[in-house]
Backbone as CSV, one residue per row, in Angstrom:
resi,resn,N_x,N_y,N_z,CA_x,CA_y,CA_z,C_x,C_y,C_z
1,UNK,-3.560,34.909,19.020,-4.068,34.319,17.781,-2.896,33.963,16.876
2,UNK,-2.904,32.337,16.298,-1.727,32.594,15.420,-1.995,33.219,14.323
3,UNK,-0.834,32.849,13.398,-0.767,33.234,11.907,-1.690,32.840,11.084
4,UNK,-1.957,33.346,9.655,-2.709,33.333,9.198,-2.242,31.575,8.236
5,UNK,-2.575,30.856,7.987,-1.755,29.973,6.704,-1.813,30.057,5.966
6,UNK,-1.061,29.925,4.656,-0.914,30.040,3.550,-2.315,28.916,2.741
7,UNK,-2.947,29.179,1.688,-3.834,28.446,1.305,-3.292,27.332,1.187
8,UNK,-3.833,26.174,1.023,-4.048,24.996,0.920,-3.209,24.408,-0.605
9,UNK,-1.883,24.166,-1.443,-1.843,23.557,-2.615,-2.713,22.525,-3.158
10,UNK,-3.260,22.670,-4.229,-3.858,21.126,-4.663,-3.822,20.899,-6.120
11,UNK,-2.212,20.882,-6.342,-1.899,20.518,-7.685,-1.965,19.271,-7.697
12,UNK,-2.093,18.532,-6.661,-1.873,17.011,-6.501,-3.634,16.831,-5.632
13,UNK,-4.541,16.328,-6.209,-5.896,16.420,-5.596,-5.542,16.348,-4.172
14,UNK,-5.921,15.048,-3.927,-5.717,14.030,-3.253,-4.518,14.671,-1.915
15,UNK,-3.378,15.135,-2.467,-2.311,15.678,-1.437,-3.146,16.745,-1.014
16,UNK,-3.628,17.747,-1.741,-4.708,18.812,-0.874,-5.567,18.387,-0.229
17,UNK,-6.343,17.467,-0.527,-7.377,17.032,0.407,-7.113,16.240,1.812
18,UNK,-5.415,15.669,2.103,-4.873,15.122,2.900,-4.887,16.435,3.909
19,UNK,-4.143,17.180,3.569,-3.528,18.730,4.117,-5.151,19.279,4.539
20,UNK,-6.091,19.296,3.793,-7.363,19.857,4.366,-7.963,19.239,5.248
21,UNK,-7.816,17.852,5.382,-7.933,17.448,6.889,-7.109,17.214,7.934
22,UNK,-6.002,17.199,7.723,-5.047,17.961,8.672,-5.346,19.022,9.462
23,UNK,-5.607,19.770,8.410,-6.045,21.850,9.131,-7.191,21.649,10.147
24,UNK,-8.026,20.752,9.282,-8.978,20.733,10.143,-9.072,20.050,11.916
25,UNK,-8.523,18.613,11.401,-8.124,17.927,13.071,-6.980,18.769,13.392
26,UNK,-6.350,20.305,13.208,-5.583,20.721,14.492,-6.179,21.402,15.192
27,UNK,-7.639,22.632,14.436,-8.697,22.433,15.001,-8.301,23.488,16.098
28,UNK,-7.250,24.947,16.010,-6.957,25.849,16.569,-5.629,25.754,17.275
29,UNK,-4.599,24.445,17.427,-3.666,24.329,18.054,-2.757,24.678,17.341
30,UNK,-1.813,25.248,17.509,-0.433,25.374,17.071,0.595,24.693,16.731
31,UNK,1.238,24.722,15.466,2.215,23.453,15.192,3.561,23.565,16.147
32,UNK,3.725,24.667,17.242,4.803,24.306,18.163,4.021,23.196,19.082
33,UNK,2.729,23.890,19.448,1.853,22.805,20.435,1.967,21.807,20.233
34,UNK,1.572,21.301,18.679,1.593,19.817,18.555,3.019,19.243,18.403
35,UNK,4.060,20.182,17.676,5.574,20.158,17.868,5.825,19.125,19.076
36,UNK,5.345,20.265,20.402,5.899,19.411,22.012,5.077,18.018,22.026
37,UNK,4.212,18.349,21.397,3.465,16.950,21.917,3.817,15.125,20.949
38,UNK,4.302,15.662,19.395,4.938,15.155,18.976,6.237,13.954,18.894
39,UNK,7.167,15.227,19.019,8.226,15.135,18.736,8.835,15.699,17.526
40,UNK,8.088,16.149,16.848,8.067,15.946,15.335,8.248,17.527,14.969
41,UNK,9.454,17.871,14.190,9.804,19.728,14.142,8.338,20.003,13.803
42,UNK,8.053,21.690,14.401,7.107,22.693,13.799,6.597,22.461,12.243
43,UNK,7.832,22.581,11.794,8.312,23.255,10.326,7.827,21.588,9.698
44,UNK,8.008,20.436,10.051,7.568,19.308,9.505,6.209,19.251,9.286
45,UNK,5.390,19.249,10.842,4.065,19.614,10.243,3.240,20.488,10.396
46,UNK,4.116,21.684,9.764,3.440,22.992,9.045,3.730,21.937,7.476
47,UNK,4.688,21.609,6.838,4.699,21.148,5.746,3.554,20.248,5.104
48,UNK,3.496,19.019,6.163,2.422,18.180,6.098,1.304,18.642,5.972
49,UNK,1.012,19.803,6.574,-0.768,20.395,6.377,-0.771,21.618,5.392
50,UNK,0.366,21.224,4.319,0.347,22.508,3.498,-0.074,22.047,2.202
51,UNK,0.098,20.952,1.519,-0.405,20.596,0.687,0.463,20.280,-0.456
52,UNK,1.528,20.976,-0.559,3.501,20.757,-1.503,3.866,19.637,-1.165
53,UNK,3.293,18.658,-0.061,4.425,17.627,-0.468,3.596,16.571,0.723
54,UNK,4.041,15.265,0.306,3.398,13.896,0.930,4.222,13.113,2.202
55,UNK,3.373,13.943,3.354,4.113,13.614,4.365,4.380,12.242,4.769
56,UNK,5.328,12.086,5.506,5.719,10.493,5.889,4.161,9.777,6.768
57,UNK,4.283,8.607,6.220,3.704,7.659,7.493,3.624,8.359,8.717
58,UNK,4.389,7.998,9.285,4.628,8.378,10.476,4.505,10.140,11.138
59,UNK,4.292,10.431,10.584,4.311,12.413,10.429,2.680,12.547,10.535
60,UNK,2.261,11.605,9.733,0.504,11.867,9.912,0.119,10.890,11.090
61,UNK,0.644,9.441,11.515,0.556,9.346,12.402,0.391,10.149,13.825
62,UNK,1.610,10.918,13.637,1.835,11.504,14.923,1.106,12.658,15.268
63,UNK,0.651,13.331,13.913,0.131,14.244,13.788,-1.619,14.214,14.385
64,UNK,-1.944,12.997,14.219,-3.442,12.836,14.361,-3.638,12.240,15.586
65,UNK,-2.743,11.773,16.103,-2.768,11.276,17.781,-2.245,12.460,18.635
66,UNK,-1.914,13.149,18.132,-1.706,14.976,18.967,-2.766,15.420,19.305
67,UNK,-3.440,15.183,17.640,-4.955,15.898,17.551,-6.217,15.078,18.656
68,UNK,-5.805,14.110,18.308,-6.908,12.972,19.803,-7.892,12.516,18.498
69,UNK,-7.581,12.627,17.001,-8.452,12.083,16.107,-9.022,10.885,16.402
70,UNK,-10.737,10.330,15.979,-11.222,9.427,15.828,-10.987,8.264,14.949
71,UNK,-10.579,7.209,15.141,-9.892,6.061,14.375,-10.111,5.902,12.936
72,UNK,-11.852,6.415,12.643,-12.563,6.598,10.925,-11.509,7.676,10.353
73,UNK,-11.292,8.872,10.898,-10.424,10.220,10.827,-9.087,10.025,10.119
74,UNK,-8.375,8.817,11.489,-6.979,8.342,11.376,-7.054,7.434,9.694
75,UNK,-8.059,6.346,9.132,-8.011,5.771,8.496,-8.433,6.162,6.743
76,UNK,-9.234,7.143,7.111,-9.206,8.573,6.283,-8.089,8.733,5.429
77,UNK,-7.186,9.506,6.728,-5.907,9.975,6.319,-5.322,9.209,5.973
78,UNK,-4.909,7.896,6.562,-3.474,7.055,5.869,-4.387,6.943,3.558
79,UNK,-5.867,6.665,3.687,-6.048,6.296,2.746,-5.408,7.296,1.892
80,UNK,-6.292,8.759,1.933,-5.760,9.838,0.947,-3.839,10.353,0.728
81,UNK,-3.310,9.952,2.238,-1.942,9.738,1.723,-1.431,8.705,0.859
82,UNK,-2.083,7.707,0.886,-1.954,6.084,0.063,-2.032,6.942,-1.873
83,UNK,-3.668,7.224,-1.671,-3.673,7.525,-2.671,-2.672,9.146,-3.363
84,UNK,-2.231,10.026,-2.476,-1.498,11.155,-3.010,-0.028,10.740,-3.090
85,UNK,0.229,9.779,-2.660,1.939,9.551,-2.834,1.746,8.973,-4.421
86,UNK,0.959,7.875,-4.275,0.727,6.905,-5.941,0.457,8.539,-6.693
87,UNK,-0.265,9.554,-6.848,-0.841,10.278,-7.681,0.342,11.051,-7.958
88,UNK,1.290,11.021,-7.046,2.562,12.117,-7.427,3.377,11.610,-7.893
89,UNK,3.344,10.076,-8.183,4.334,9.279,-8.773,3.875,8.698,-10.180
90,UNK,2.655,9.519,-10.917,1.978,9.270,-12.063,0.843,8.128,-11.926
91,UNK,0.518,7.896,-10.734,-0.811,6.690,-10.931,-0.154,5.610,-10.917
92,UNK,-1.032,4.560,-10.768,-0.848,2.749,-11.139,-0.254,2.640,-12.151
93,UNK,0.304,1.387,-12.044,0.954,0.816,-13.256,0.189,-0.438,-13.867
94,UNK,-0.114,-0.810,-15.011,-1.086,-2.496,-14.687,-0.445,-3.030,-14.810
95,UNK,0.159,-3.996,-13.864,1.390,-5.559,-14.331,0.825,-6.699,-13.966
96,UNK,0.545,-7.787,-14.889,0.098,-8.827,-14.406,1.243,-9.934,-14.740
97,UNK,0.848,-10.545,-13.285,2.061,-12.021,-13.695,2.013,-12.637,-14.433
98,UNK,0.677,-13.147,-15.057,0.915,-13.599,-16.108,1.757,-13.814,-17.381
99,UNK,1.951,-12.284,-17.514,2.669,-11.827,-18.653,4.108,-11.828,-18.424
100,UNK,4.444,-12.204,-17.012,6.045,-11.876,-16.482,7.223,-13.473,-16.823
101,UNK,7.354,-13.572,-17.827,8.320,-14.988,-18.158,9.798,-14.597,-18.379
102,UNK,10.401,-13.448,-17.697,12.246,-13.371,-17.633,12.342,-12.310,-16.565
103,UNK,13.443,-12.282,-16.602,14.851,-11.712,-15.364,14.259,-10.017,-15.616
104,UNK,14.314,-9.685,-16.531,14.082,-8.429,-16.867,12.819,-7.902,-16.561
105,UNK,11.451,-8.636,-17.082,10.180,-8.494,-17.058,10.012,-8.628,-15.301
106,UNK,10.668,-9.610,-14.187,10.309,-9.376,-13.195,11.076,-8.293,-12.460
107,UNK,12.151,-7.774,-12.602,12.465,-6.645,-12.236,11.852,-5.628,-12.595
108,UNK,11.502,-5.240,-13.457,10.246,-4.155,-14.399,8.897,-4.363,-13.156
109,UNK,8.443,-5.332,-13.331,6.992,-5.307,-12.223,7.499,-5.326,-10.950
110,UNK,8.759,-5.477,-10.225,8.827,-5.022,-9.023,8.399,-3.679,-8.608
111,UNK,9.408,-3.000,-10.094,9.456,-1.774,-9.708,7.662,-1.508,-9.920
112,UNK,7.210,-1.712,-10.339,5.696,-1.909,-10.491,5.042,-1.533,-9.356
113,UNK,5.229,-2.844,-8.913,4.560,-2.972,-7.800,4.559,-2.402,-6.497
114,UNK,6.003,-1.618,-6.575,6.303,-0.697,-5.717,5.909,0.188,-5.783
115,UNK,5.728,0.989,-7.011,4.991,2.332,-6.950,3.523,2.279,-7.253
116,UNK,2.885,1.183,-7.253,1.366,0.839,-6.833,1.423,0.995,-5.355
117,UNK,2.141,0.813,-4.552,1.933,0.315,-3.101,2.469,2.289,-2.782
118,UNK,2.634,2.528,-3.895,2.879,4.326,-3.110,4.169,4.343,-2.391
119,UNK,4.822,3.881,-3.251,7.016,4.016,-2.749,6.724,3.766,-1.562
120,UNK,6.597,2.758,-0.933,6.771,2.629,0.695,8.536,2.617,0.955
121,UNK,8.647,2.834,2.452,10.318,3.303,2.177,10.980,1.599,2.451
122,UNK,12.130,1.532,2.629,12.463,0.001,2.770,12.024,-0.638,4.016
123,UNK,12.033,0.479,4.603,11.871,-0.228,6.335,10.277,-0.164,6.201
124,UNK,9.592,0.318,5.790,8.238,-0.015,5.912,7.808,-1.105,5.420
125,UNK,8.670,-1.156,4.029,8.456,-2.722,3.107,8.907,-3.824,4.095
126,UNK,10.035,-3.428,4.943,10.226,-4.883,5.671,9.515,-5.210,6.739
127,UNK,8.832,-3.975,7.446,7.930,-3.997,8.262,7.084,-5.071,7.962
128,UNK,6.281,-4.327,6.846,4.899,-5.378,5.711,5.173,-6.919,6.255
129,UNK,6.640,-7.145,5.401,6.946,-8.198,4.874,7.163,-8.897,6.203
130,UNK,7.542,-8.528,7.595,7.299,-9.569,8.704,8.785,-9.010,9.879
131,UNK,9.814,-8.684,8.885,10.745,-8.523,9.593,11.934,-8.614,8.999
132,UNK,13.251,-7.831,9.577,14.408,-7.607,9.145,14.846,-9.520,8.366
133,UNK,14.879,-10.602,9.102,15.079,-11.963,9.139,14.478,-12.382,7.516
134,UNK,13.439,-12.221,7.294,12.291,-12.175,5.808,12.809,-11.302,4.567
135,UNK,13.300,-10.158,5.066,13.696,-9.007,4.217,14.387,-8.212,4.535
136,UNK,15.907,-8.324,4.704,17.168,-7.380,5.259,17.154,-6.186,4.104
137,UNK,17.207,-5.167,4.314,17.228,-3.676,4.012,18.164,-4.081,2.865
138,UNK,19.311,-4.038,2.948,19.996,-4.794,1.983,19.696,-5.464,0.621
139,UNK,18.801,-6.099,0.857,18.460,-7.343,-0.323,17.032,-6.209,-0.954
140,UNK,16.243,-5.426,-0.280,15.006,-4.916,-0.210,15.679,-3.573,-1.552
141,UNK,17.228,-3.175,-1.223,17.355,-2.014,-1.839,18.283,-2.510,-3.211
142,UNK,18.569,-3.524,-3.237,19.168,-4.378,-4.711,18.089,-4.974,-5.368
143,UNK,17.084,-5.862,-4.815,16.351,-5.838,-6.152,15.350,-4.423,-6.261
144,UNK,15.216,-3.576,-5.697,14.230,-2.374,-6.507,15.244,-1.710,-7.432
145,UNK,16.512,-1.837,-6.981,17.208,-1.190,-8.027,17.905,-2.059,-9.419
146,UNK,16.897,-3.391,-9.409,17.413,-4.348,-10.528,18.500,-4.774,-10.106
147,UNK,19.438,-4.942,-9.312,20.732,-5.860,-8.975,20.646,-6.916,-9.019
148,UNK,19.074,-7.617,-8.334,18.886,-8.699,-7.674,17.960,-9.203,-7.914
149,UNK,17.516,-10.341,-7.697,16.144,-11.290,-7.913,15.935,-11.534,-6.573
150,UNK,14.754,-11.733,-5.781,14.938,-12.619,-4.609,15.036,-13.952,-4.858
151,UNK,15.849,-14.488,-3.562,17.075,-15.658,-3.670,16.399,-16.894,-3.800
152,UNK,14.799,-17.009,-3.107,14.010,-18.045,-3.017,12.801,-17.189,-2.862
153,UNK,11.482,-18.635,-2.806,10.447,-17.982,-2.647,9.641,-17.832,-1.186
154,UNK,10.536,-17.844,-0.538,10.297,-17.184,0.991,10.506,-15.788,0.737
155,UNK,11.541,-15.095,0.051,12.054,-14.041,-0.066,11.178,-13.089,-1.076
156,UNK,10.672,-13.763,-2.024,9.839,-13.404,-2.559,8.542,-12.848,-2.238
157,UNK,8.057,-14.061,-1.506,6.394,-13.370,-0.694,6.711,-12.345,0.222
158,UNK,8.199,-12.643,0.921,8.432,-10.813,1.617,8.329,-9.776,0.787
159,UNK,8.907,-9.643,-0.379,8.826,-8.548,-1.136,7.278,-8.282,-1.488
160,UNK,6.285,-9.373,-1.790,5.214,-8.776,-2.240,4.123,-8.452,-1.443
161,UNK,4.549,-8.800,0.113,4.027,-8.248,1.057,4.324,-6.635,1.097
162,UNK,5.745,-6.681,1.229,6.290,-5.509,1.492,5.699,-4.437,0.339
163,UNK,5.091,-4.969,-0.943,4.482,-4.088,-2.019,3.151,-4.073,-1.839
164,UNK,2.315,-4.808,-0.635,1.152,-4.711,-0.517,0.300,-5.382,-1.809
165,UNK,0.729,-6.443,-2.105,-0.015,-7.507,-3.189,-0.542,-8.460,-2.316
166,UNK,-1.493,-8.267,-2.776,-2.560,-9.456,-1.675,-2.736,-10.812,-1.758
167,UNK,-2.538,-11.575,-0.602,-2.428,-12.667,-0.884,-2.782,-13.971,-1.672
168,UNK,-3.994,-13.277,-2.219,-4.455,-14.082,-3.856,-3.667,-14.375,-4.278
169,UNK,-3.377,-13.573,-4.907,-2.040,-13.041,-5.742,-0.722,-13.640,-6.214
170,UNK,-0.376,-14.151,-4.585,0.905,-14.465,-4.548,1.329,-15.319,-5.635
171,UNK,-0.150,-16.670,-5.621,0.330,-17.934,-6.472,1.101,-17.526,-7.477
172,UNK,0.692,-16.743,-8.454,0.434,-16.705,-9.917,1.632,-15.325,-9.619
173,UNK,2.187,-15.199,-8.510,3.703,-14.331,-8.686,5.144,-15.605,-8.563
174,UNK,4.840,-16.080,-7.668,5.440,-17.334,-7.344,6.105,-18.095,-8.824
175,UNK,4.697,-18.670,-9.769,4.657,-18.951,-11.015,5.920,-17.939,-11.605
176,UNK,5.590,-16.905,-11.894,6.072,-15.848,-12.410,7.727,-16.059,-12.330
177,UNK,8.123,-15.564,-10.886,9.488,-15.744,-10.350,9.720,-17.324,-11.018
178,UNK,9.618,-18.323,-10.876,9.947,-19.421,-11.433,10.354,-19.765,-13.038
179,UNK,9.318,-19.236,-13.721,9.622,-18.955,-14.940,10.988,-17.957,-15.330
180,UNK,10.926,-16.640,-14.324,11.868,-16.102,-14.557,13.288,-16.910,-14.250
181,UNK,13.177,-17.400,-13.456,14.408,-17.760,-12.701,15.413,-18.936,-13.737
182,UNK,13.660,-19.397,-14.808,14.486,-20.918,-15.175,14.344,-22.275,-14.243
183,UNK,13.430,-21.649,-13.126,12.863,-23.173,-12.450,12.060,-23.931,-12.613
184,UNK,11.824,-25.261,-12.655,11.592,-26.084,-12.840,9.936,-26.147,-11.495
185,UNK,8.456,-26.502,-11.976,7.730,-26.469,-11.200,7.387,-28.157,-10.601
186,UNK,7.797,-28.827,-11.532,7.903,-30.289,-10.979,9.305,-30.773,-10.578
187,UNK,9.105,-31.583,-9.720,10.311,-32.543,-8.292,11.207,-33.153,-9.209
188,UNK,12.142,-32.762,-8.804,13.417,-33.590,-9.373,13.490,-35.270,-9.408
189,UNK,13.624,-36.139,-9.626,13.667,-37.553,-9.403,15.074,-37.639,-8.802
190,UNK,15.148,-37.361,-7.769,16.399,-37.439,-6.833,17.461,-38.897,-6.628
191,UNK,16.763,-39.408,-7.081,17.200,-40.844,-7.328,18.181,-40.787,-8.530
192,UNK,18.458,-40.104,-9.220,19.491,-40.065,-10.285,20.828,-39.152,-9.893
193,UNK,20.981,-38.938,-8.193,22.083,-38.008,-7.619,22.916,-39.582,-6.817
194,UNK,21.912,-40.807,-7.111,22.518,-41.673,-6.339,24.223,-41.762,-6.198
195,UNK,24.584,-42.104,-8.043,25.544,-42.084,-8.010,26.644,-41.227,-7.783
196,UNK,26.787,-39.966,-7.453,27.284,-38.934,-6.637,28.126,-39.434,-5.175
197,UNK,27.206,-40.217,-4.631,27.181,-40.341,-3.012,28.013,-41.861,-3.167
198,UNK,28.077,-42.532,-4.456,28.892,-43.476,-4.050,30.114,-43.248,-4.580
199,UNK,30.027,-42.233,-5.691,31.731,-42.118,-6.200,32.109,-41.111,-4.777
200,UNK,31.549,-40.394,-3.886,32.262,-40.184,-2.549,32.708,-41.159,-1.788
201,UNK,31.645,-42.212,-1.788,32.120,-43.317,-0.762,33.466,-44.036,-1.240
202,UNK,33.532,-44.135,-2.471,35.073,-44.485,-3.349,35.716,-43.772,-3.041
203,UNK,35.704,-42.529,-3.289,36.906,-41.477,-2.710,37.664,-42.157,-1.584
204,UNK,37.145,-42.094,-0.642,37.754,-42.282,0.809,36.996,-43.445,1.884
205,UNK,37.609,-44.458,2.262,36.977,-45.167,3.316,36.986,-44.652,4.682
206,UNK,37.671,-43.935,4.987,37.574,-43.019,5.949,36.380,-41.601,6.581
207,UNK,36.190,-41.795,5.295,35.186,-40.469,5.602,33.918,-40.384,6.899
208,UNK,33.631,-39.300,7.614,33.076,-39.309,8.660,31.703,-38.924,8.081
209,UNK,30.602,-40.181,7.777,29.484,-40.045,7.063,28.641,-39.366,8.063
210,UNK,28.887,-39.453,9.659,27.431,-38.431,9.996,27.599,-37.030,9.612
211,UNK,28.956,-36.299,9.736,29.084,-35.083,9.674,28.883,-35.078,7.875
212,UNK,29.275,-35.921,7.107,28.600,-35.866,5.584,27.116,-35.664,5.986
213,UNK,26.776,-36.402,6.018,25.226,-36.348,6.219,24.490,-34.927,6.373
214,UNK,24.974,-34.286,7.419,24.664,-32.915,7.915,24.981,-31.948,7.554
215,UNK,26.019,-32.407,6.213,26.436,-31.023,5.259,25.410,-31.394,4.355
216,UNK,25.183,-32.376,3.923,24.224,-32.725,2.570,22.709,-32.352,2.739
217,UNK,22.039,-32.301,3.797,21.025,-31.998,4.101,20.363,-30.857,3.142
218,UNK,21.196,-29.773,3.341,20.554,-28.660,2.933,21.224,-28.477,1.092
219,UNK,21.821,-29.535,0.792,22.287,-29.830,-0.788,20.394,-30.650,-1.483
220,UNK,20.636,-31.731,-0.314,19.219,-32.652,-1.090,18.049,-31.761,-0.857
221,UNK,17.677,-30.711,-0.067,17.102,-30.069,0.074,16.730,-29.118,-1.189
222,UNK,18.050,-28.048,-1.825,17.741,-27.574,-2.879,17.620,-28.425,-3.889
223,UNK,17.899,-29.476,-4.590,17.547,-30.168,-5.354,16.391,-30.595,-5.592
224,UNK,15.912,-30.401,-4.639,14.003,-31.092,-4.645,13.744,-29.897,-5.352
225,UNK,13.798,-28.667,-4.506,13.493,-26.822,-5.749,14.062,-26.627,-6.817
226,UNK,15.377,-27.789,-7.294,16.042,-27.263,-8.436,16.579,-26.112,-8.596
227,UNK,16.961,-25.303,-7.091,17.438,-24.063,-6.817,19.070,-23.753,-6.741
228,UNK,19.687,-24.270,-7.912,21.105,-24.456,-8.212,22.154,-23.645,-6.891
229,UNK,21.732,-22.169,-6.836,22.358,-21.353,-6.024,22.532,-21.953,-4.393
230,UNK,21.478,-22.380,-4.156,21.146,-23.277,-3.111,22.149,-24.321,-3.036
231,UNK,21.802,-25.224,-4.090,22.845,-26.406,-4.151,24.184,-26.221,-3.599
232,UNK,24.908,-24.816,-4.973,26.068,-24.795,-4.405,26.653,-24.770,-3.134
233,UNK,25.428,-23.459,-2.623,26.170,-23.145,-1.279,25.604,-24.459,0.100
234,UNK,24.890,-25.642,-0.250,24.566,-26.592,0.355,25.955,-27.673,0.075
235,UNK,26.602,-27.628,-0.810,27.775,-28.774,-0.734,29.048,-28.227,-0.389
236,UNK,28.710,-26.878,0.216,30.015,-25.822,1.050,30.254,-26.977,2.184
237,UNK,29.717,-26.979,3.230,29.344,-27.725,4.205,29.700,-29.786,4.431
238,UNK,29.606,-29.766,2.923,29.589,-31.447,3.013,31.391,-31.529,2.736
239,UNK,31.846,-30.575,1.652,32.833,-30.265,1.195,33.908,-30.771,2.678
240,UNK,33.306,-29.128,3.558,33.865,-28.695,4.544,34.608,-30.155,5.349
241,UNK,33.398,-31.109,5.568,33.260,-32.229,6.790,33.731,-33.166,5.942
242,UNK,33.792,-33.544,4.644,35.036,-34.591,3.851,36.338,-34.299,4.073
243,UNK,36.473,-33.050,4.054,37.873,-32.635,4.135,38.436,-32.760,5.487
244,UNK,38.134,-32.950,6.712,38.502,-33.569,7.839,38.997,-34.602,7.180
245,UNK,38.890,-35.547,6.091,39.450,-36.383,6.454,40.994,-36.532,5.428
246,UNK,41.818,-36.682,6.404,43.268,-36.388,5.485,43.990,-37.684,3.900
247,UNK,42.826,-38.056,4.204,43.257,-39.319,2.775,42.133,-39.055,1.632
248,UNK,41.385,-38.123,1.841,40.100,-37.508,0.960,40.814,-36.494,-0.125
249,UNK,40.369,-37.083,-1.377,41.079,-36.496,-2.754,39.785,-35.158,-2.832
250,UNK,39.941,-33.953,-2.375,39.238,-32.933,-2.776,39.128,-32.604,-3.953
251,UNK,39.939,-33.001,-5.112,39.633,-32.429,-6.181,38.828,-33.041,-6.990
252,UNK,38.972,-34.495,-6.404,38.381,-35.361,-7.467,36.629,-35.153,-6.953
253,UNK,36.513,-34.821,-5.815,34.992,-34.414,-5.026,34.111,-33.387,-5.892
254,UNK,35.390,-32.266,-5.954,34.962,-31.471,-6.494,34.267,-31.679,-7.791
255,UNK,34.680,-32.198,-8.567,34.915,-32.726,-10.076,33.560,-33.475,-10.258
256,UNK,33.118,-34.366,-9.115,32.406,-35.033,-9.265,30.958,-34.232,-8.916
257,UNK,30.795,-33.322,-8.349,30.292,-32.600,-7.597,29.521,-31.458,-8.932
258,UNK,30.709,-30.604,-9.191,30.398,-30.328,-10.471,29.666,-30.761,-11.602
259,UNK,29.796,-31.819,-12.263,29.259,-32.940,-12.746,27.344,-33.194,-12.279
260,UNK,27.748,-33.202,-11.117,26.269,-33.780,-10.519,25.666,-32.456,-10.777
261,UNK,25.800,-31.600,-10.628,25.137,-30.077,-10.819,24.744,-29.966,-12.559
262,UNK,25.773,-29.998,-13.386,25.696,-29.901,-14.395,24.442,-31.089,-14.837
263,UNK,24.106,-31.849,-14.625,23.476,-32.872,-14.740,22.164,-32.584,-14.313
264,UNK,21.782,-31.683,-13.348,20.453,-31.308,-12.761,19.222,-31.377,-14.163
265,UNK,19.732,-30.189,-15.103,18.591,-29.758,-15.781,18.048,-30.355,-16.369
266,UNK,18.533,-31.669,-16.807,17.656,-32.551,-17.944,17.588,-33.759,-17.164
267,UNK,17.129,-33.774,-16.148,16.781,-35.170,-15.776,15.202,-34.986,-15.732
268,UNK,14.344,-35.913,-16.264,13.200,-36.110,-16.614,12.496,-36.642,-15.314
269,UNK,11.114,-36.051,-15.161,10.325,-36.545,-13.908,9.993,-37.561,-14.344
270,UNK,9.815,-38.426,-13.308,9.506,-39.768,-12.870,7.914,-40.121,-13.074
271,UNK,7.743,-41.109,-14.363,6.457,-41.449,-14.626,5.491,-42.672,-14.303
272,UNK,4.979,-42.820,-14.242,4.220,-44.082,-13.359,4.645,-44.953,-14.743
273,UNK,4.780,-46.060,-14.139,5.085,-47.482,-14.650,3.801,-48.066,-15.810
């Protein structure tokens, strides 16, 4: 016969009531038993079915496929862990996008939104979010800690996957990030970068316009988003493939280049005739 266990904690509801069905699906087995069957130390889930503290994902996972639990059982549990991690971290937060118009205010509702979703760890957030490629661990652990904004809004819907915001939602976060960012929700009139492309063609008669071409791509590209950061690192590339050519004045490129950037923000959309 084993040991006796220590009662059940339930300073945290919800974490006791996790731990009380735990006790129950082990259901006479032993936490070395389920230990071997695991992988997962004794001492881990003796912890998990004690009620002090909010076991991992994966810990109740493993724990309930030892047990041979019924899938209602399994879905049970992830809920009341959902809800005892949020309850130990003081409850919900209410953030609506609406209200989110700067740099500051969307770092504030990240963190938001993260501890609505019950601190998921990074790798779970990137899980959510689709994959390392969507959301590198990296970028996932600078903006929760305010360093960072995400870079675009691909990067963005990873994160609010990864926070478990539902896809309603997204629009009116999207909005949000934009406002914060200082972006612009209507198309650039791209037609006013014309002259750019011919003070290059002045530069140099030499220049090798397909390999131009194929640096500029991903320049005219951010310009349609008005995604400056973009820009820059899109005329790395065009830079790169002018400079092959040895009668090409780089500075004056540069200069001009500069210029065209500086010029982005006040060009007015294009109105019907």
């Amino acid at each position: 016969m084993g040991r006796t266990e220590n009662p059940i904690n339930y300073e945290v509801s919800t974490r006791g009531r996790l731990a009380e069905l735990l006790r129950a699906e082990k259901a006479g087995r032993t936490y070395d038993e389920l230990a071997t069957l695991t992988g997962v130390s004794a001492a881990t889930l003796k912890r998990a079915a004690s009620g002090k503290v909010v076991p991992a994902e994966t810990v109740v996972d493993s724990f309930l496929a030892a047990c041979g639990s019924a899938p209602r059982t399994v879905r049970t549990a992830k809920s009341l862990r959902f809800q005892a991690r949020r309850d130990e971290l003081g409850g919900p937060i209410r953030v609506l996008a609406t209200t989110v118009n700067t740099a500051d205010a969307l770092s504030d509702a990240f963190e938001a939104l993260h501890r609505n979703a019950a601190a998921p760890t990074y790798r779970e957030m990137q899980k959510s979010a689709g994959g390392a490629y969507l959301l590198p661990l990296s970028s996932v652990s600078r903006i929760l800690r305010r360093q960072m904004l995400p870079v675009d809004e691909q990067q963005l819907v990873a994160v609010l996957r990864g926070c478990r915001v539902p896809e309603r939602e997204h629009g009116e976060w999207v909005k949000a990030w934009r406002r914060a960012m200082g972006r612009s929700s209507s198309p650039i009139d791209v037609r006013g970068l014309t002259w750019v492309i011919d003070a290059i063609r002045r530069i140099s008669t030499e220049v090798r316009f397909e390999a131009l071409a194929a640096g500029m791509a991903p320049v005219m590209a951010a310009v349609e988003q008005l995604d400056t950061s973009r820009l820059a690192a899109g005329i790395t590339p065009a830079v790169a493939a002018l400079a092959a050519t040895e009668q090409l004045d780089t500075s004056r490129l540069a200069a001009q280049m500069a210029s065209a950037i500086a010029a982005l923000p006040p060009v007015a959309p294009v109105t019907a005739a």
